[in-house]
Amino acid sequence: ASQDETAVFVEEILKHPLDWAVHATALRRRAALDANTKRRQARALAQLEELSAAPRRPSPPPASRITSPFWCALTPSRRELALDYGRALAGNGAMADAVRAFTEAGAE
């Protein structure tokens, strides 16, 4: 699918947040699409920041985040989210913040 087709599909998923894992995966995908557009890079960075912080928050409870074993396999790990955030920061020239994100992710 083209980026435009994927963007339409992702936006439809995000309009109807029924499952935390699906919603988080769609936000991650939208951030990747937005990173390629200069005017949407700030939104991509904010989404990745929020996604990388979300697993450490108590709400929603972790047990309610994964409603199906199938989605569990597709949900990005905390490490993957932190690495995505670090890459986005580095791409925007925020190297000190990127190093912090990579360190938090356990990257060497």
C-alpha angles and dihedrals in degrees: 000000000000122000090254092052091047091049091054091050093048092049090053091052091049092052090062109041102187100145126037094214094050091045093050091048091049091049090051090051092048090050089054091050092045092050088069092057116073095212093050099046092098091055091048091051092049091049093050091047090053093045093050090052096042099080090059093054121096093223124104094029111248092241091060094050095073111048096166134032087228093062090046089068092052099044113103116241123243087253093053091049092049091048091050089051092048092050091050091050092049090048089055093049097253093131099163091052090045091054089050091051092047091049091050088051091052094246118152 
